[in-house]
Coordinates of C-alpha atoms in Angstrom, one line a residue:
M1 CA 80.0 109.8 116.5
D2 CA 83.4 111.3 116.1
I3 CA 83.9 114.4 118.2
S4 CA 87.1 116.4 117.4
D5 CA 88.0 120.2 118.2
L6 CA 86.5 121.5 115.1
S7 CA 84.0 119.1 113.8
L8 CA 81.5 116.4 114.5
K9 CA 80.7 113.5 112.3
I10 CA 77.9 110.9 112.6
A11 CA 77.7 107.6 110.7
K12 CA 75.2 104.7 111.0
L13 CA 75.7 101.4 109.3
K14 CA 73.0 98.7 108.9
R15 CA 73.2 95.1 107.6
K16 CA 72.3 94.5 103.8
G17 CA 72.5 90.8 103.1
K18 CA 75.9 89.4 103.9
F19 CA 77.3 93.0 103.8
L20 CA 76.8 96.4 105.4
T21 CA 75.5 99.7 103.9
L22 CA 75.7 103.3 105.0
A23 CA 72.3 104.2 106.3
S24 CA 73.0 107.7 107.6
F25 CA 75.9 110.2 107.8
G26 CA 76.6 114.0 108.5
E27 CA 79.3 116.4 109.3
T28 CA 78.7 119.6 111.4
K29 CA 81.4 122.3 112.2
I30 CA 82.2 123.0 115.9
P31 CA 83.2 126.7 116.6
E32 CA 86.7 127.2 118.1
N33 CA 87.1 127.0 121.8
I34 CA 84.2 124.7 122.6
I35 CA 86.6 122.0 122.5
K36 CA 90.3 122.7 123.0
E37 CA 93.0 119.9 122.5
G38 CA 90.4 117.2 123.3
E39 CA 88.9 119.0 126.4
I40 CA 85.2 120.1 126.3
K41 CA 85.3 123.7 127.5
D42 CA 81.4 124.3 126.9
E43 CA 79.3 121.2 127.5
D44 CA 76.1 123.0 126.9
A45 CA 77.1 124.4 123.6
L46 CA 78.3 121.1 122.4
A47 CA 75.2 119.3 123.4
K48 CA 73.2 121.8 121.4
I49 CA 75.4 121.2 118.4
I50 CA 75.1 117.5 118.8
K51 CA 71.2 117.6 119.0
E52 CA 71.2 120.0 115.9
A53 CA 73.6 117.6 114.0
L54 CA 71.4 114.5 114.5
L55 CA 68.5 116.1 112.9
K56 CA 70.4 117.2 109.7
V57 CA 72.0 113.8 108.8
K58 CA 71.7 112.7 105.2
G59 CA 70.0 109.3 104.6
E60 CA 67.6 107.7 107.1
K61 CA 66.5 109.5 110.2
I62 CA 68.5 108.5 113.3
K63 CA 65.9 107.3 116.0
T64 CA 68.2 105.4 118.4
K65 CA 69.4 107.2 121.5
N66 CA 72.4 104.7 121.6
V67 CA 75.7 106.0 120.4
I68 CA 79.5 104.9 120.2
V69 CA 81.8 107.8 120.6
S70 CA 85.4 108.6 120.0
L71 CA 87.7 109.9 122.7
P72 CA 90.5 112.3 122.0
E73 CA 93.8 110.6 121.0
E74 CA 95.9 113.4 122.6
K75 CA 94.4 112.6 126.0
A76 CA 94.9 108.8 125.8
F77 CA 97.6 106.3 126.6
L78 CA 98.1 103.0 124.9
Q79 CA 100.6 100.4 125.6
I80 CA 101.1 96.6 124.9
I81 CA 102.3 94.7 128.0
Q82 CA 103.3 91.1 128.6
M83 CA 101.5 89.1 131.2
P84 CA 102.0 85.5 132.4
K85 CA 99.6 82.9 131.3
I86 CA 97.1 82.9 134.3
P87 CA 93.4 82.1 134.4
L88 CA 91.4 84.6 132.5
E89 CA 89.3 85.3 135.6
D90 CA 92.5 86.5 137.4
L91 CA 93.9 88.4 134.3
K92 CA 91.8 91.5 134.7
S93 CA 93.0 92.3 138.3
A94 CA 96.6 91.5 137.5
V95 CA 96.6 93.9 134.4
I96 CA 95.4 96.7 136.6
Y97 CA 98.1 96.0 139.0
E98 CA 100.8 95.9 136.3
A99 CA 99.4 99.0 134.2
E100 CA 100.6 101.2 137.3
N101 CA 104.1 100.6 136.1
Y102 CA 103.3 101.9 132.6
I103 CA 100.6 104.8 132.6
P104 CA 101.8 108.3 133.5
F105 CA 98.6 108.8 135.8
S106 CA 97.5 107.5 139.0
I107 CA 95.4 104.6 138.6
E108 CA 92.6 106.2 140.5
E109 CA 92.5 109.0 138.1
V110 CA 91.9 107.0 135.0
Y111 CA 89.4 104.5 133.3
L112 CA 91.4 101.6 132.3
D113 CA 90.4 99.0 129.5
S114 CA 92.4 96.0 128.2
Q115 CA 92.2 93.3 125.6
I116 CA 94.4 90.2 124.8
I117 CA 96.2 90.6 121.5
N118 CA 96.4 87.3 119.6
P119 CA 99.8 86.4 118.0
L120 CA 100.0 86.4 114.3
K121 CA 102.0 83.1 114.3
N122 CA 103.2 80.6 116.9
H123 CA 101.7 79.8 120.3
L124 CA 103.1 82.2 123.1
D125 CA 104.0 81.4 126.6
H126 CA 102.5 84.7 127.8
Y127 CA 99.7 87.1 127.0
D128 CA 100.2 90.2 125.0
V129 CA 97.6 92.9 126.4
L130 CA 96.7 96.2 125.0
I131 CA 96.0 98.6 127.7
A132 CA 94.2 101.9 127.1
A133 CA 93.9 104.6 129.8
M134 CA 92.0 107.8 129.8
P135 CA 91.7 110.4 132.6
K136 CA 88.4 110.1 134.2
K137 CA 87.7 114.0 134.1
I138 CA 87.9 113.8 130.2
V139 CA 85.6 110.8 129.9
D140 CA 83.1 112.0 132.5
S141 CA 82.9 115.4 130.6
Y142 CA 82.0 113.5 127.2
L143 CA 79.5 111.5 129.1
S144 CA 77.9 114.4 130.7
C145 CA 77.6 116.4 127.4
L146 CA 76.1 113.4 125.6
Q147 CA 73.5 113.0 128.4
K148 CA 72.7 116.5 128.0
A149 CA 72.0 115.8 124.2
D150 CA 69.7 113.0 125.3
L151 CA 72.0 110.2 124.2
T152 CA 73.2 107.0 125.8
P153 CA 76.7 106.2 125.2
L154 CA 77.2 102.4 124.9
V155 CA 81.0 102.5 124.2
F156 CA 83.8 105.1 124.4
E157 CA 86.9 104.4 122.1
V158 CA 90.2 106.0 121.6
E159 CA 90.2 107.4 118.0
S160 CA 93.3 105.3 116.8
L161 CA 91.5 102.0 117.5
S162 CA 88.6 103.1 115.3
I163 CA 90.7 104.4 112.5
C164 CA 92.5 101.0 112.2
R165 CA 89.2 99.1 112.3
S166 CA 88.1 101.1 109.4
L167 CA 91.1 101.1 107.1
I168 CA 92.9 97.8 108.0
K169 CA 91.4 95.1 105.9
N170 CA 89.9 92.1 108.2
G171 CA 91.8 93.8 111.0
V172 CA 95.1 92.0 110.5
S173 CA 98.4 93.1 108.8
P174 CA 101.3 90.7 108.3
F175 CA 103.7 93.7 108.5
P176 CA 103.8 97.0 110.3
V177 CA 101.7 99.8 108.7
L178 CA 101.8 103.6 109.5
L179 CA 98.4 105.3 109.3
I180 CA 98.6 109.0 109.2
D181 CA 95.3 110.7 109.8
F182 CA 95.4 114.5 108.6
G183 CA 92.8 116.2 110.6
E184 CA 91.6 119.9 110.7
S185 CA 93.4 120.7 113.9
R186 CA 96.1 118.0 114.2
T187 CA 97.7 115.0 112.5
S188 CA 97.7 111.5 114.0
F189 CA 100.2 108.8 113.7
V190 CA 99.2 105.2 114.4
I191 CA 101.4 102.1 113.8
F192 CA 99.4 98.9 113.4
S193 CA 100.9 95.4 113.2
G194 CA 99.5 91.9 113.5
Y195 CA 96.1 92.3 115.2
S196 CA 96.8 95.4 117.0
V197 CA 97.7 99.1 117.4
R198 CA 101.4 99.1 118.4
F199 CA 102.2 102.8 118.8
T200 CA 100.5 106.2 118.5
S201 CA 101.5 109.9 118.5
F202 CA 100.2 113.2 117.1
I203 CA 101.6 116.5 116.1
S204 CA 100.0 120.0 115.6
V205 CA 100.7 120.2 111.9
S206 CA 97.2 120.2 110.3
S207 CA 95.2 120.9 107.3
K208 CA 93.9 124.1 108.7
M209 CA 97.6 125.3 109.3
I210 CA 98.5 124.6 105.7
T211 CA 95.5 126.7 104.6
Q212 CA 96.5 129.6 107.0
A213 CA 100.0 129.6 105.6
I214 CA 98.8 130.0 102.1
A215 CA 96.4 132.7 103.1
Q216 CA 99.4 134.6 104.8
A217 CA 101.7 134.2 101.9
L218 CA 99.2 135.5 99.4
N219 CA 97.5 138.0 101.6
I220 CA 94.1 136.4 100.9
N221 CA 91.3 135.2 103.1
F222 CA 91.0 131.7 104.4
E223 CA 88.3 130.7 102.2
K224 CA 90.3 131.7 99.0
A225 CA 93.4 130.0 100.4
E226 CA 91.2 126.9 100.9
E227 CA 90.0 126.9 97.5
L228 CA 93.6 127.2 96.1
K229 CA 94.9 124.4 98.2
I230 CA 92.1 122.1 97.0
K231 CA 92.7 123.1 93.3
Y232 CA 96.6 122.8 93.4
G233 CA 97.7 121.0 96.4
L234 CA 101.5 120.5 96.2
N235 CA 101.4 120.7 92.5
I236 CA 101.4 124.6 92.4
P237 CA 102.4 125.9 89.0
E238 CA 105.2 128.4 88.6
K239 CA 102.6 131.2 88.4
I240 CA 98.9 131.2 89.6
I241 CA 96.5 133.7 88.1
F242 CA 93.4 134.5 89.9
K243 CA 90.8 137.2 90.4
K244 CA 90.3 139.1 93.4
I245 CA 88.1 142.0 94.4
D246 CA 89.6 145.2 95.7
K247 CA 88.2 147.8 98.0
N248 CA 86.1 149.3 95.3
S249 CA 84.7 146.1 94.2
H250 CA 86.5 145.9 90.9
F251 CA 88.0 142.6 89.7
E252 CA 91.8 142.5 89.4
R253 CA 93.9 139.8 88.0
E254 CA 96.8 138.8 90.3
I255 CA 99.8 136.7 89.5
I256 CA 101.3 134.9 92.4
N257 CA 104.9 133.5 92.4
K258 CA 105.1 129.8 93.4
E259 CA 108.1 130.4 95.6
K260 CA 106.0 132.9 97.7
V261 CA 103.6 130.1 98.6
F262 CA 106.5 127.6 99.4
E263 CA 108.3 130.1 101.7
N264 CA 105.3 129.8 104.1
V265 CA 104.1 126.2 103.5
F266 CA 107.5 124.5 103.3
P267 CA 108.4 124.7 107.0
L268 CA 105.2 123.0 107.8
F269 CA 105.8 120.0 105.4
K270 CA 109.4 119.9 106.5
D271 CA 108.2 119.5 110.2
L272 CA 105.7 116.8 109.0
I273 CA 108.5 114.7 107.5
D274 CA 110.8 115.2 110.4
Q275 CA 108.1 114.1 112.8
I276 CA 107.2 111.0 110.6
K277 CA 111.0 110.1 110.6
N278 CA 111.2 110.4 114.4
C279 CA 108.0 108.1 114.6
L280 CA 109.4 105.5 112.4
N281 CA 112.9 105.7 114.1
Y282 CA 111.3 105.3 117.5
Y283 CA 109.2 102.4 116.7
Q284 CA 111.8 100.6 114.8
T285 CA 114.4 100.9 117.5
H286 CA 112.3 100.1 120.5
S287 CA 111.4 96.7 121.8
F288 CA 107.6 96.1 121.1
H289 CA 105.8 92.9 121.7
E290 CA 105.3 91.6 118.1
H291 CA 105.4 87.9 117.1
L292 CA 105.9 88.4 113.2
A293 CA 107.7 86.5 110.6
S294 CA 108.9 89.7 108.9
E295 CA 111.1 92.4 110.1
R296 CA 109.8 95.4 112.1
K297 CA 110.3 97.8 109.1
I298 CA 107.1 99.8 108.0
G299 CA 105.7 98.1 105.0
K300 CA 103.6 101.0 103.8
I301 CA 101.9 104.2 104.7
I302 CA 98.0 104.7 104.7
L303 CA 96.5 108.2 104.5
S304 CA 93.2 109.4 105.9
G305 CA 91.6 112.6 107.0
G306 CA 90.5 115.4 105.0
G307 CA 94.0 116.6 104.5
A308 CA 94.9 113.3 102.8
N309 CA 93.0 114.7 99.7
L310 CA 95.9 117.3 99.1
K311 CA 97.0 116.8 95.5
G312 CA 100.6 115.5 95.4
L313 CA 100.8 114.4 98.9
P314 CA 101.3 110.6 98.5
E315 CA 104.1 111.2 95.8
F316 CA 105.6 113.8 98.2
L317 CA 105.7 111.5 101.2
F318 CA 107.1 108.6 99.0
Q319 CA 109.8 110.8 97.6
K320 CA 110.9 111.9 101.1
L321 CA 110.4 108.7 103.0
K322 CA 111.0 105.8 100.4
V323 CA 108.1 103.9 101.8
P324 CA 104.9 103.1 99.6
V325 CA 102.1 105.5 100.3
E326 CA 98.5 105.2 99.5
L327 CA 95.1 106.7 100.4
G328 CA 93.1 104.7 102.9
N329 CA 89.8 103.0 101.8
P330 CA 87.3 103.5 104.7
W331 CA 84.9 100.9 102.9
V332 CA 87.3 98.0 102.9
N333 CA 85.5 96.4 105.8
I334 CA 82.1 97.7 104.9
L335 CA 81.4 97.0 101.2
P336 CA 82.3 93.9 99.2
E337 CA 85.1 94.0 96.6
P338 CA 84.9 94.9 93.8
L339 CA 82.3 97.3 94.8
N340 CA 79.0 96.5 93.4
E341 CA 77.4 99.7 94.6
I342 CA 78.7 103.4 95.0
P343 CA 78.3 104.5 98.7
P344 CA 76.2 107.6 99.0
L345 CA 79.3 109.3 100.7
P346 CA 81.9 110.2 97.9
Y347 CA 85.3 108.5 98.4
K348 CA 87.3 111.7 98.8
E349 CA 84.7 112.8 101.4
S350 CA 84.9 109.4 103.1
L351 CA 88.5 109.8 104.0
K352 CA 87.3 112.3 106.6
Y353 CA 84.9 109.7 108.0
A354 CA 87.6 106.9 108.7
T355 CA 87.2 107.2 112.5
V356 CA 83.3 107.4 112.6
L357 CA 83.0 104.5 110.2
G358 CA 85.3 102.5 112.4
L359 CA 83.1 103.4 115.3
A360 CA 80.0 102.3 113.4
L361 CA 81.7 99.0 112.5
L362 CA 82.1 98.3 116.3
G363 CA 78.5 98.9 116.8
V364 CA 76.9 97.1 114.0
N365 CA 79.2 94.0 114.7
N366 CA 78.6 93.8 118.4
H367 CA 75.3 95.0 119.2

């Protein structure tokens, strides 16, 4: 179950021979202000939405009460630290002690988890350990809400880890990859290399903001702006002719100049490019614990999230960043290649499900 500010997504995988298949899935909108920047503001309202969403999934009816749930990226802290080669039974307590030097919270105020990251090559004289910290008040709020919805959380996981499990083939990359998840309320950046997440950040530029900018530029409602965004994306013709209804319910034809749209939308994409460049520069100029044969330069960019379907976006990013850009494949670790069946969830829609499919993969492979 992937819970974000404005939507709730559910997916259930099950084994089918040597491979997996999608048994159930669904998406439900969450009204504004029930969750704000990852913090649940109304547990009772969200619990009701969750109960109703479970009843409306497509595919098999969901009978289990057990669930694996995402935690908001903007509230998490992830860091790779180096630890000496000490007995594994002593490592956990040593990590907790060392983590206090890195996390920006009091150790008493967070839930802390960690895992050893295997090197891609060579045997190391130390452990690389990924630590993840999340404020207790955030996790406890999600736990309380799910219990009100009569569910039993087995695992809570930070979104970036789930996205990588979904999009990185076999969970390993010989070179650094930037994953960009274009959500409805924010955009997340995740750099993955070797066997692990290496860096995460997020910005407020979102798919919804782009639609709002189009609506403002053309003085039309949000729904019409979303329709135009889906139809044209970044490939806006010089003039757009569409019908609108005036106050007297008469149809009129209106011609929109391309420049009028870009005046409002361009600042958002400029900010997006600037933030991506900042992310890449920070990553490539800081010392991260990677043991790779190649340099630390980003080898490619993988797009996910509903906003990744914006027409012309991969070409635009490649033009501005000079890094290969491709749409992610959330089925890469689920279905065999070449695909011998078409999943019931269309490919373009599935880009929105990258996080929840990653969560489902964790569940089906470990329980």
